[in-house]
mmCIF file of C-alpha atoms and ligand atoms in Angstrom:
data_model
loop_
_atom_site.group_PDB
_atom_site.id
_atom_site.type_symbol
_atom_site.label_atom_id
_atom_site.label_comp_id
_atom_site.label_asym_id
_atom_site.label_seq_id
_atom_site.Cartn_x
_atom_site.Cartn_y
_atom_site.Cartn_z
ATOM 1 C CA UNK A 1 94.884 78.592 132.646
ATOM 2 C CA UNK A 2 91.611 80.410 133.302
ATOM 3 C CA UNK A 3 93.311 83.793 133.069
ATOM 4 C CA UNK A 4 95.064 82.726 129.900
ATOM 5 C CA UNK A 5 91.646 82.051 128.396
ATOM 6 C CA UNK A 6 90.306 85.316 129.725
ATOM 7 C CA UNK A 7 93.063 87.679 128.634
ATOM 8 C CA UNK A 8 94.934 86.108 125.726
ATOM 9 C CA UNK A 9 93.515 85.805 122.232
ATOM 10 C CA UNK A 10 92.902 82.106 121.825
ATOM 11 C CA UNK A 11 95.136 81.444 118.826
ATOM 12 C CA UNK A 12 97.023 78.477 120.285
ATOM 13 C CA UNK A 13 96.105 75.037 121.562
ATOM 14 C CA UNK A 14 98.426 74.517 124.497
ATOM 15 C CA UNK A 15 99.159 71.326 126.366
ATOM 16 C CA UNK A 16 97.931 71.436 129.995
ATOM 17 C CA UNK A 17 101.313 72.053 131.611
ATOM 18 C CA UNK A 18 102.968 75.089 133.202
ATOM 19 C CA UNK A 19 106.703 75.056 132.505
ATOM 20 C CA UNK A 20 108.757 77.215 134.843
ATOM 21 C CA UNK A 21 112.380 76.442 134.056
ATOM 22 C CA UNK A 22 114.702 74.517 131.801
ATOM 23 C CA UNK A 23 118.308 73.452 131.550
ATOM 24 C CA UNK A 24 119.814 71.684 128.569
ATOM 25 C CA UNK A 25 117.298 69.183 127.204
ATOM 26 C CA UNK A 26 115.148 69.034 130.346
ATOM 27 C CA UNK A 27 112.372 71.407 131.436
ATOM 28 C CA UNK A 28 110.526 71.442 134.752
ATOM 29 C CA UNK A 29 106.875 72.211 135.496
ATOM 30 C CA UNK A 30 105.452 74.103 138.470
ATOM 31 C CA UNK A 31 105.135 70.863 140.464
ATOM 32 C CA UNK A 32 108.799 70.021 139.898
ATOM 33 C CA UNK A 33 108.102 67.283 137.316
ATOM 34 C CA UNK A 34 110.766 66.976 134.631
ATOM 35 C CA UNK A 35 110.283 66.516 130.903
ATOM 36 C CA UNK A 36 112.689 65.631 128.096
ATOM 37 C CA UNK A 37 112.041 68.360 125.557
ATOM 38 C CA UNK A 38 111.836 67.090 121.971
ATOM 39 C CA UNK A 39 110.262 70.331 120.754
ATOM 40 C CA UNK A 40 112.960 72.832 121.807
ATOM 41 C CA UNK A 41 110.663 75.832 121.454
ATOM 42 C CA UNK A 42 109.932 74.682 117.871
ATOM 43 C CA UNK A 43 113.516 74.097 116.737
ATOM 44 C CA UNK A 44 114.729 77.181 118.606
ATOM 45 C CA UNK A 45 116.629 76.021 121.708
ATOM 46 C CA UNK A 46 119.331 74.218 119.760
ATOM 47 C CA UNK A 47 122.061 74.839 122.336
ATOM 48 C CA UNK A 48 119.698 73.678 125.095
ATOM 49 C CA UNK A 49 117.626 75.674 127.560
ATOM 50 C CA UNK A 50 119.452 78.438 129.412
ATOM 51 C CA UNK A 51 122.916 77.555 128.158
ATOM 52 C CA UNK A 52 125.268 79.187 130.714
ATOM 53 C CA UNK A 53 127.258 80.992 128.011
ATOM 54 C CA UNK A 54 124.119 82.408 126.393
ATOM 55 C CA UNK A 55 122.739 83.426 129.793
ATOM 56 C CA UNK A 56 126.047 85.105 130.691
ATOM 57 C CA UNK A 57 126.167 86.979 127.384
ATOM 58 C CA UNK A 58 122.582 88.220 127.799
ATOM 59 C CA UNK A 59 123.265 89.304 131.400
ATOM 60 C CA UNK A 60 126.466 91.119 130.506
ATOM 61 C CA UNK A 61 124.925 92.890 127.519
ATOM 62 C CA UNK A 62 121.763 93.791 129.471
ATOM 63 C CA UNK A 63 123.922 95.586 131.991
ATOM 64 C CA UNK A 64 125.725 97.619 129.305
ATOM 65 C CA UNK A 65 123.161 98.445 126.612
ATOM 66 C CA UNK A 66 119.834 96.798 125.777
ATOM 67 C CA UNK A 67 118.534 98.852 122.877
ATOM 68 C CA UNK A 68 119.684 101.801 120.867
ATOM 69 C CA UNK A 69 118.035 101.790 117.367
ATOM 70 C CA UNK A 70 119.864 101.758 114.074
ATOM 71 C CA UNK A 71 120.478 105.502 114.151
ATOM 72 C CA UNK A 72 123.875 104.742 115.707
ATOM 73 C CA UNK A 73 126.565 102.056 115.607
ATOM 74 C CA UNK A 74 126.688 99.137 118.042
ATOM 75 C CA UNK A 75 129.384 96.494 118.346
ATOM 76 C CA UNK A 76 127.429 93.223 118.742
ATOM 77 C CA UNK A 77 125.442 93.881 115.555
ATOM 78 C CA UNK A 78 128.506 94.334 113.386
ATOM 79 C CA UNK A 79 130.287 91.355 114.960
ATOM 80 C CA UNK A 80 127.238 89.149 114.351
ATOM 81 C CA UNK A 81 126.864 90.420 110.781
ATOM 82 C CA UNK A 82 130.436 89.441 109.917
ATOM 83 C CA UNK A 83 130.078 86.060 111.583
ATOM 84 C CA UNK A 84 126.776 85.263 109.835
ATOM 85 C CA UNK A 85 127.989 86.371 106.410
ATOM 86 C CA UNK A 86 131.083 84.180 106.725
ATOM 87 C CA UNK A 87 129.156 81.144 108.008
ATOM 88 C CA UNK A 88 126.428 81.325 105.362
ATOM 89 C CA UNK A 89 128.660 82.653 102.548
ATOM 90 C CA UNK A 90 126.783 85.866 101.768
ATOM 91 C CA UNK A 91 128.026 89.426 101.428
ATOM 92 C CA UNK A 92 125.338 91.261 103.391
ATOM 93 C CA UNK A 93 122.731 90.820 106.101
ATOM 94 C CA UNK A 94 119.579 92.644 107.222
ATOM 95 C CA UNK A 95 118.532 92.071 110.859
ATOM 96 C CA UNK A 96 114.975 91.701 112.141
ATOM 97 C CA UNK A 97 113.211 89.913 114.981
ATOM 98 C CA UNK A 98 111.431 86.832 113.681
ATOM 99 C CA UNK A 99 111.114 84.316 110.899
ATOM 100 C CA UNK A 100 108.151 86.004 109.250
ATOM 101 C CA UNK A 101 110.032 89.304 109.169
ATOM 102 C CA UNK A 102 113.077 87.682 107.619
ATOM 103 C CA UNK A 103 110.807 86.314 104.874
ATOM 104 C CA UNK A 104 109.134 89.743 104.441
ATOM 105 C CA UNK A 105 112.544 91.294 103.833
ATOM 106 C CA UNK A 106 113.427 88.517 101.390
ATOM 107 C CA UNK A 107 110.241 89.078 99.346
ATOM 108 C CA UNK A 108 110.672 92.849 99.321
ATOM 109 C CA UNK A 109 114.325 92.515 98.316
ATOM 110 C CA UNK A 110 113.388 90.176 95.443
ATOM 111 C CA UNK A 111 110.849 92.660 94.066
ATOM 112 C CA UNK A 112 113.273 95.547 94.420
ATOM 113 C CA UNK A 113 116.162 93.721 92.742
ATOM 114 C CA UNK A 114 114.216 92.198 89.836
ATOM 115 C CA UNK A 115 111.595 94.897 89.308
ATOM 116 C CA UNK A 116 109.095 92.035 88.944
ATOM 117 C CA UNK A 117 106.056 91.219 91.057
ATOM 118 C CA UNK A 118 105.228 87.518 91.120
ATOM 119 C CA UNK A 119 106.257 84.719 93.458
ATOM 120 C CA UNK A 120 106.231 80.950 93.217
ATOM 121 C CA UNK A 121 105.928 78.945 96.435
ATOM 122 C CA UNK A 122 105.299 75.307 97.279
ATOM 123 C CA UNK A 123 102.126 73.550 98.283
ATOM 124 C CA UNK A 124 102.050 72.976 102.060
ATOM 125 C CA UNK A 125 104.752 75.616 102.535
ATOM 126 C CA UNK A 126 105.127 77.587 105.746
ATOM 127 C CA UNK A 127 106.897 80.958 105.745
ATOM 128 C CA UNK A 128 105.160 82.942 108.495
ATOM 129 C CA UNK A 129 102.005 84.891 109.315
ATOM 130 C CA UNK A 130 102.542 88.494 108.247
ATOM 131 C CA UNK A 131 100.805 89.503 105.026
ATOM 132 C CA UNK A 132 103.735 88.954 102.688
ATOM 133 C CA UNK A 133 104.926 85.760 104.345
ATOM 134 C CA UNK A 134 101.334 84.524 104.608
ATOM 135 C CA UNK A 135 100.863 85.155 100.890
ATOM 136 C CA UNK A 136 103.536 82.560 100.105
ATOM 137 C CA UNK A 137 102.328 80.226 102.876
ATOM 138 C CA UNK A 138 100.001 77.432 101.893
ATOM 139 C CA UNK A 139 99.836 75.449 105.096
ATOM 140 C CA UNK A 140 97.589 77.659 107.284
ATOM 141 C CA UNK A 141 94.279 79.468 107.427
ATOM 142 C CA UNK A 142 94.435 82.193 104.780
ATOM 143 C CA UNK A 143 90.947 82.818 103.444
ATOM 144 C CA UNK A 144 89.708 85.199 106.161
ATOM 145 C CA UNK A 145 92.731 87.461 105.572
ATOM 146 C CA UNK A 146 92.367 87.918 101.837
ATOM 147 C CA UNK A 147 93.228 89.769 99.715
ATOM 148 C CA UNK A 148 96.844 88.688 100.088
ATOM 149 C CA UNK A 149 99.538 89.263 97.457
ATOM 150 C CA UNK A 150 97.592 88.028 94.441
ATOM 151 C CA UNK A 151 100.445 87.076 92.125
ATOM 152 C CA UNK A 152 101.584 83.944 93.959
ATOM 153 C CA UNK A 153 101.517 80.495 92.359
ATOM 154 C CA UNK A 154 101.712 77.331 94.445
ATOM 155 C CA UNK A 155 103.386 74.306 92.883
ATOM 156 C CA UNK A 156 103.959 70.731 94.000
ATOM 157 C CA UNK A 157 106.916 70.536 96.421
ATOM 158 C CA UNK A 158 109.872 68.469 95.236
ATOM 159 C CA UNK A 159 108.934 68.784 91.568
ATOM 160 C CA UNK A 160 111.276 71.069 89.602
ATOM 161 C CA UNK A 161 109.192 70.667 86.435
ATOM 162 C CA UNK A 162 106.252 72.248 88.211
ATOM 163 C CA UNK A 163 108.410 75.345 88.823
ATOM 164 C CA UNK A 164 109.541 75.269 85.181
ATOM 165 C CA UNK A 165 105.914 75.366 84.061
ATOM 166 C CA UNK A 166 104.802 78.045 86.509
ATOM 167 C CA UNK A 167 107.655 80.541 86.088
ATOM 168 C CA UNK A 168 107.047 83.476 83.736
ATOM 169 C CA UNK A 169 108.436 86.904 82.854
ATOM 170 C CA UNK A 170 106.833 88.462 85.944
ATOM 171 C CA UNK A 171 108.279 86.016 88.499
ATOM 172 C CA UNK A 172 110.442 87.923 90.983
ATOM 173 C CA UNK A 173 111.376 84.869 93.031
ATOM 174 C CA UNK A 174 110.771 81.270 93.909
ATOM 175 C CA UNK A 175 110.671 80.700 97.665
ATOM 176 C CA UNK A 176 111.147 77.268 99.234
ATOM 177 C CA UNK A 177 112.036 75.553 102.480
ATOM 178 C CA UNK A 178 114.959 73.122 101.959
ATOM 179 C CA UNK A 179 113.013 70.636 104.102
ATOM 180 C CA UNK A 180 109.360 71.451 104.765
ATOM 181 C CA UNK A 181 108.972 71.705 108.529
ATOM 182 C CA UNK A 182 105.357 72.477 109.371
ATOM 183 C CA UNK A 183 104.183 70.264 106.517
ATOM 184 C CA UNK A 184 105.659 67.286 108.394
ATOM 185 C CA UNK A 185 109.420 67.130 107.745
ATOM 186 C CA UNK A 186 109.185 66.623 103.987
ATOM 187 C CA UNK A 187 112.572 66.049 102.344
ATOM 188 C CA UNK A 188 112.752 66.803 98.608
ATOM 189 C CA UNK A 189 114.858 64.932 96.016
ATOM 190 C CA UNK A 190 118.567 65.774 96.200
ATOM 191 C CA UNK A 191 118.739 67.638 92.884
ATOM 192 C CA UNK A 192 115.458 69.592 93.387
ATOM 193 C CA UNK A 193 116.827 72.804 94.883
ATOM 194 C CA UNK A 194 119.727 72.987 92.423
ATOM 195 C CA UNK A 195 117.335 72.541 89.510
ATOM 196 C CA UNK A 196 115.038 75.263 90.844
ATOM 197 C CA UNK A 197 118.010 77.600 91.197
ATOM 198 C CA UNK A 198 118.956 76.958 87.544
ATOM 199 C CA UNK A 199 115.398 77.600 86.396
ATOM 200 C CA UNK A 200 115.421 80.892 88.320
ATOM 201 C CA UNK A 201 118.721 81.918 86.722
ATOM 202 C CA UNK A 202 117.358 81.224 83.255
ATOM 203 C CA UNK A 203 114.362 83.492 83.911
ATOM 204 C CA UNK A 204 116.148 86.272 85.804
ATOM 205 C CA UNK A 205 114.187 85.407 88.919
ATOM 206 C CA UNK A 206 115.724 85.043 92.372
ATOM 207 C CA UNK A 207 115.814 81.901 94.467
ATOM 208 C CA UNK A 208 114.872 82.441 98.124
ATOM 209 C CA UNK A 209 115.617 79.694 100.609
ATOM 210 C CA UNK A 210 113.764 79.775 103.931
ATOM 211 C CA UNK A 211 116.170 78.240 106.457
ATOM 212 C CA UNK A 212 114.274 79.628 109.441
ATOM 213 C CA UNK A 213 113.679 76.125 110.840
ATOM 214 C CA UNK A 214 116.565 74.208 109.243
ATOM 215 C CA UNK A 215 119.411 76.627 109.987
ATOM 216 C CA UNK A 216 122.257 76.502 112.499
ATOM 217 C CA UNK A 217 122.988 72.801 112.637
ATOM 218 C CA UNK A 218 119.458 71.463 112.896
ATOM 219 C CA UNK A 219 119.877 69.092 109.924
ATOM 220 C CA UNK A 220 123.510 68.151 110.571
ATOM 221 C CA UNK A 221 124.976 70.989 108.501
ATOM 222 C CA UNK A 222 125.328 74.635 109.453
ATOM 223 C CA UNK A 223 122.633 75.264 106.853
ATOM 224 C CA UNK A 224 120.490 72.686 105.109
ATOM 225 C CA UNK A 225 121.478 74.168 101.717
ATOM 226 C CA UNK A 226 124.845 72.436 102.165
ATOM 227 C CA UNK A 227 123.169 68.999 101.891
ATOM 228 C CA UNK A 228 121.766 70.066 98.545
ATOM 229 C CA UNK A 229 124.908 71.886 97.348
ATOM 230 C CA UNK A 230 122.958 74.984 96.424
ATOM 231 C CA UNK A 231 123.524 78.662 97.145
ATOM 232 C CA UNK A 232 120.287 80.705 97.088
ATOM 233 C CA UNK A 233 120.161 84.381 96.103
ATOM 234 C CA UNK A 234 118.477 85.231 99.392
ATOM 235 C CA UNK A 235 118.289 83.232 102.615
ATOM 236 C CA UNK A 236 115.983 83.781 105.593
ATOM 237 C CA UNK A 237 116.990 82.634 109.087
ATOM 238 C CA UNK A 238 115.634 83.083 112.611
ATOM 239 C CA UNK A 239 114.480 80.451 115.157
ATOM 240 C CA UNK A 240 117.702 78.925 116.570
ATOM 241 C CA UNK A 241 119.881 81.958 115.834
ATOM 242 C CA UNK A 242 119.355 83.686 119.204
ATOM 243 C CA UNK A 243 119.501 80.587 121.405
ATOM 244 C CA UNK A 244 115.922 81.387 122.440
ATOM 245 C CA UNK A 245 116.141 85.161 122.211
ATOM 246 C CA UNK A 246 114.071 86.581 119.297
ATOM 247 C CA UNK A 247 116.136 87.546 116.264
ATOM 248 C CA UNK A 248 115.888 87.020 112.519
ATOM 249 C CA UNK A 249 118.116 87.816 109.562
ATOM 250 C CA UNK A 250 117.942 87.982 105.785
ATOM 251 C CA UNK A 251 121.172 87.261 103.914
ATOM 252 C CA UNK A 252 122.035 88.034 100.300
ATOM 253 C CA UNK A 253 124.629 89.400 97.930
ATOM 254 C CA UNK A 254 121.932 91.858 96.852
ATOM 255 C CA UNK A 255 121.135 94.766 99.105
ATOM 256 C CA UNK A 256 118.469 97.284 100.041
ATOM 257 C CA UNK A 257 119.470 100.894 99.862
ATOM 258 C CA UNK A 258 118.961 103.610 102.451
ATOM 259 C CA UNK A 259 115.324 103.978 103.501
ATOM 260 C CA UNK A 260 114.088 100.940 101.601
ATOM 261 C CA UNK A 261 113.656 98.748 104.662
ATOM 262 C CA UNK A 262 114.086 99.113 108.411
ATOM 263 C CA UNK A 263 113.324 97.663 111.824
ATOM 264 C CA UNK A 264 113.410 99.495 115.150
ATOM 265 C CA UNK A 265 114.507 96.458 117.119
ATOM 266 C CA UNK A 266 116.350 94.730 114.284
ATOM 267 C CA UNK A 267 119.911 93.905 115.282
ATOM 268 C CA UNK A 268 119.561 95.309 118.790
ATOM 269 C CA UNK A 269 122.572 94.733 121.069
ATOM 270 C CA UNK A 270 120.863 92.249 123.385
ATOM 271 C CA UNK A 271 119.598 89.986 120.589
ATOM 272 C CA UNK A 272 122.934 90.143 118.786
ATOM 273 C CA UNK A 273 124.904 89.341 121.952
ATOM 274 C CA UNK A 274 122.636 86.318 122.528
ATOM 275 C CA UNK A 275 123.123 85.202 118.908
ATOM 276 C CA UNK A 276 126.910 85.643 119.016
ATOM 277 C CA UNK A 277 127.079 83.528 122.170
ATOM 278 C CA UNK A 278 124.782 80.911 120.606
ATOM 279 C CA UNK A 279 126.909 80.607 117.461
ATOM 280 C CA UNK A 280 129.993 80.387 119.686
ATOM 281 C CA UNK A 281 128.470 77.484 121.609
ATOM 282 C CA UNK A 282 127.492 75.676 118.394
ATOM 283 C CA UNK A 283 131.124 75.934 117.267
ATOM 284 C CA UNK A 284 132.800 75.081 120.583
ATOM 285 C CA UNK A 285 130.557 72.113 121.344
ATOM 286 C CA UNK A 286 130.603 70.963 117.702
ATOM 287 C CA UNK A 287 126.830 70.794 117.692
ATOM 288 C CA UNK A 288 126.561 70.640 113.902
ATOM 289 C CA UNK A 289 128.509 67.373 113.815
ATOM 290 C CA UNK A 290 126.653 66.218 116.904
ATOM 291 C CA UNK A 291 123.318 66.884 115.210
ATOM 292 C CA UNK A 292 124.333 64.709 112.269
ATOM 293 C CA UNK A 293 125.649 61.916 114.504
ATOM 294 C CA UNK A 294 122.856 61.834 117.079
ATOM 295 C CA UNK A 295 120.236 62.431 114.407
ATOM 296 C CA UNK A 296 121.440 59.287 112.644
ATOM 297 C CA UNK A 297 121.371 57.443 115.983
ATOM 298 C CA UNK A 298 117.834 58.674 116.767
ATOM 299 C CA UNK A 299 116.654 57.637 113.304
ATOM 300 C CA UNK A 300 118.267 54.210 113.615
ATOM 301 C CA UNK A 301 116.768 53.568 117.060
ATOM 302 C CA UNK A 302 113.312 54.678 115.914
ATOM 303 C CA UNK A 303 113.498 52.452 112.831
ATOM 304 C CA UNK A 304 114.666 49.460 114.879
ATOM 305 C CA UNK A 305 112.123 49.828 117.644
ATOM 306 C CA UNK A 306 108.929 51.284 116.125
ATOM 307 C CA UNK A 307 109.683 51.013 112.394
ATOM 308 C CA UNK A 308 107.355 48.115 111.736
ATOM 309 C CA UNK A 309 104.518 49.040 114.086
ATOM 310 C CA UNK A 310 101.113 49.103 112.357
ATOM 311 C CA UNK A 311 100.552 52.673 113.556
ATOM 312 C CA UNK A 312 103.808 53.970 112.017
ATOM 313 C CA UNK A 313 103.702 54.932 108.349
ATOM 314 C CA UNK A 314 107.173 56.397 107.834
ATOM 315 C CA UNK A 315 110.173 57.677 109.768
ATOM 316 C CA UNK A 316 112.285 60.306 108.027
ATOM 317 C CA UNK A 317 114.673 63.130 108.771
ATOM 318 C CA UNK A 318 118.042 64.782 108.478
ATOM 319 C CA UNK A 319 120.198 65.451 111.510
ATOM 320 C CA UNK A 320 118.047 66.220 114.531
ATOM 321 C CA UNK A 321 115.028 67.203 112.438
ATOM 322 C CA UNK A 322 112.971 64.028 112.428
ATOM 323 C CA UNK A 323 109.406 63.150 111.556
ATOM 324 C CA UNK A 324 107.496 60.056 112.577
ATOM 325 C CA UNK A 325 104.448 59.878 110.344
ATOM 326 C CA UNK A 326 101.594 57.897 111.853
ATOM 327 C CA UNK A 327 98.597 56.278 110.188
ATOM 328 C CA UNK A 328 96.310 58.241 112.526
ATOM 329 C CA UNK A 329 96.319 61.703 114.104
ATOM 330 C CA UNK A 330 99.134 62.048 116.630
ATOM 331 C CA UNK A 331 97.364 64.274 119.158
ATOM 332 C CA UNK A 332 96.819 61.361 121.573
ATOM 333 C CA UNK A 333 100.457 60.332 121.395
ATOM 334 C CA UNK A 334 101.514 63.859 122.325
ATOM 335 C CA UNK A 335 99.106 63.934 125.300
ATOM 336 C CA UNK A 336 100.249 60.537 126.497
ATOM 337 C CA UNK A 337 103.940 61.438 126.122
ATOM 338 C CA UNK A 338 103.382 64.509 128.276
ATOM 339 C CA UNK A 339 102.079 62.273 131.080
ATOM 340 C CA UNK A 340 105.203 60.149 130.738
ATOM 341 C CA UNK A 341 107.621 63.074 130.821
ATOM 342 C CA UNK A 342 108.351 63.844 127.172
ATOM 343 C CA UNK A 343 107.420 67.026 125.305
ATOM 344 C CA UNK A 344 106.414 66.223 121.731
ATOM 345 C CA UNK A 345 104.937 68.215 118.892
ATOM 346 C CA UNK A 346 102.519 67.031 116.287
ATOM 347 C CA UNK A 347 102.444 68.807 112.937
ATOM 348 C CA UNK A 348 100.334 68.291 109.823
ATOM 349 C CA UNK A 349 97.955 66.207 112.009
ATOM 350 C CA UNK A 350 99.836 62.930 111.668
ATOM 351 C CA UNK A 351 103.533 63.706 112.002
ATOM 352 C CA UNK A 352 105.393 63.695 115.294
ATOM 353 C CA UNK A 353 108.108 66.259 114.666
ATOM 354 C CA UNK A 354 111.206 65.583 116.766
ATOM 355 C CA UNK A 355 113.451 68.645 116.951
ATOM 356 C CA UNK A 356 115.196 68.358 120.346
ATOM 357 C CA UNK A 357 118.069 70.544 121.492
ATOM 358 C CA UNK A 358 121.231 69.482 119.634
ATOM 359 C CA UNK A 359 122.817 68.701 123.008
ATOM 360 C CA UNK A 360 120.502 65.714 123.547
ATOM 361 C CA UNK A 361 122.337 62.549 124.710
ATOM 362 C CA UNK A 362 122.048 58.961 123.471
ATOM 363 C CA UNK A 363 120.561 58.024 126.821
ATOM 364 C CA UNK A 364 117.858 60.666 126.477
ATOM 365 C CA UNK A 365 117.160 59.493 122.924
ATOM 366 C CA UNK A 366 116.852 55.896 124.158
ATOM 367 C CA UNK A 367 114.391 57.087 126.796
ATOM 368 C CA UNK A 368 112.244 58.923 124.252
ATOM 369 C CA UNK A 369 112.242 55.941 121.867
ATOM 370 C CA UNK A 370 111.173 53.633 124.724
ATOM 371 C CA UNK A 371 108.284 55.905 125.705
ATOM 372 C CA UNK A 372 107.170 56.330 122.091
ATOM 373 C CA UNK A 373 107.326 52.563 121.676
ATOM 374 C CA UNK A 374 105.241 51.949 124.822
ATOM 375 C CA UNK A 375 102.607 54.477 123.758
ATOM 376 C CA UNK A 376 102.334 53.238 120.168
ATOM 377 C CA UNK A 377 102.322 49.583 121.254
ATOM 378 C CA UNK A 378 99.390 50.387 123.515
ATOM 379 C CA UNK A 379 97.587 51.987 120.565
ATOM 380 C CA UNK A 380 98.391 49.130 118.208
ATOM 381 C CA UNK A 381 96.933 46.692 120.726
ATOM 382 C CA UNK A 382 93.882 48.960 120.957
HETATM 383 C C1 LIG B 1 108.790 79.207 112.065
HETATM 384 C C2 LIG B 1 108.982 79.471 110.624
HETATM 385 C C3 LIG B 1 108.747 80.742 110.061
HETATM 386 C C4 LIG B 1 108.136 81.866 110.840
HETATM 387 O O1 LIG B 1 108.885 82.256 111.937
HETATM 388 P P1 LIG B 1 108.227 83.191 113.064
HETATM 389 O O2 LIG B 1 109.395 83.552 113.927
HETATM 390 O O3 LIG B 1 107.176 82.385 113.756
HETATM 391 O O4 LIG B 1 107.656 84.370 112.378
HETATM 392 C C5 LIG B 1 109.056 80.930 108.731
HETATM 393 N N1 LIG B 1 109.547 79.932 107.979
HETATM 394 C C6 LIG B 1 109.775 78.698 108.466
HETATM 395 C C7 LIG B 1 110.343 77.634 107.585
HETATM 396 C C8 LIG B 1 109.488 78.418 109.808
HETATM 397 O O5 LIG B 1 109.681 77.188 110.284
#
């Protein structure tokens, strides 16, 4: 921990624990203590830690070819492209290495396709930390990095009329998360995204959906857009796609042309092999259905057990993307849960965001609910 402070730029506040291995939903620290992981690498390890099929695919690919560049053809990239396009119902994909990059590509593609400059994003949005993605991000520290893209308007999330008022002849795209993750698992009205899409169509602007956090079964559908019965013009994905290995992708029926965008590592064989194995596991183990089922169970248990505690303001979620909003900051709950063997994450100060691996069991859920209940009861009693 001392060396971390000495040699790493101090951009993160880490919990005081050294995790050395993980399997499924459980991770182990250096002293051999086990933790039920309700963070999953921030909605990344959806198939569980070190899923044997993902590990085997990475090993096998690492022994054949790790990286090549996009100056040549590789098999895993093309196989993954076809699979992703079919799953998400788009014609084309561009591969990159992270969520922010997938948003960058989406913004660039929108400008190129429409010939317009402006963007509309939501208040409390999170789309990443690179300059373009940061420009449409409202949730984080921005001021010291200005000037960002200057033609971005932020409107109230969940309010289609606000988009209607803000959109103009220079709007290239509206970008939204289908459920706001970092903002505290905020679920918009059912017709919101469809209405925004219609508004975009009317103004020849594109609709970008950021499914970086919600994609690949997290919310009980392959993509959260299915809940809202909407098809965006461009969709950004990353996080869970590689089963823990970094990879991102931007999907659309529109396309860049030669030389307009590129990434050295984008679509490299190792990342694509990991992603193909991950998608295979999600299908074989029916993790999308499982996410819906166990998410509903988790939600029900939470509501039954802690729903009417004084310290609990609201419990909400879709699939295994749940938020427990507290009356007070949740930092202490997270620290206390760590001591009791549960990894939790607190976002937007007051929301415990529960995004466990989709392979979590009912028994593990019961255990987490019990520990949360004990901690909050202690707080309620002062
Ligand atoms: C995490 C996240 C990003 C950024 O992803 P990185 O891989 O950290 O760059 C973008 N959008 C959403 C909705 C996210 O949750």
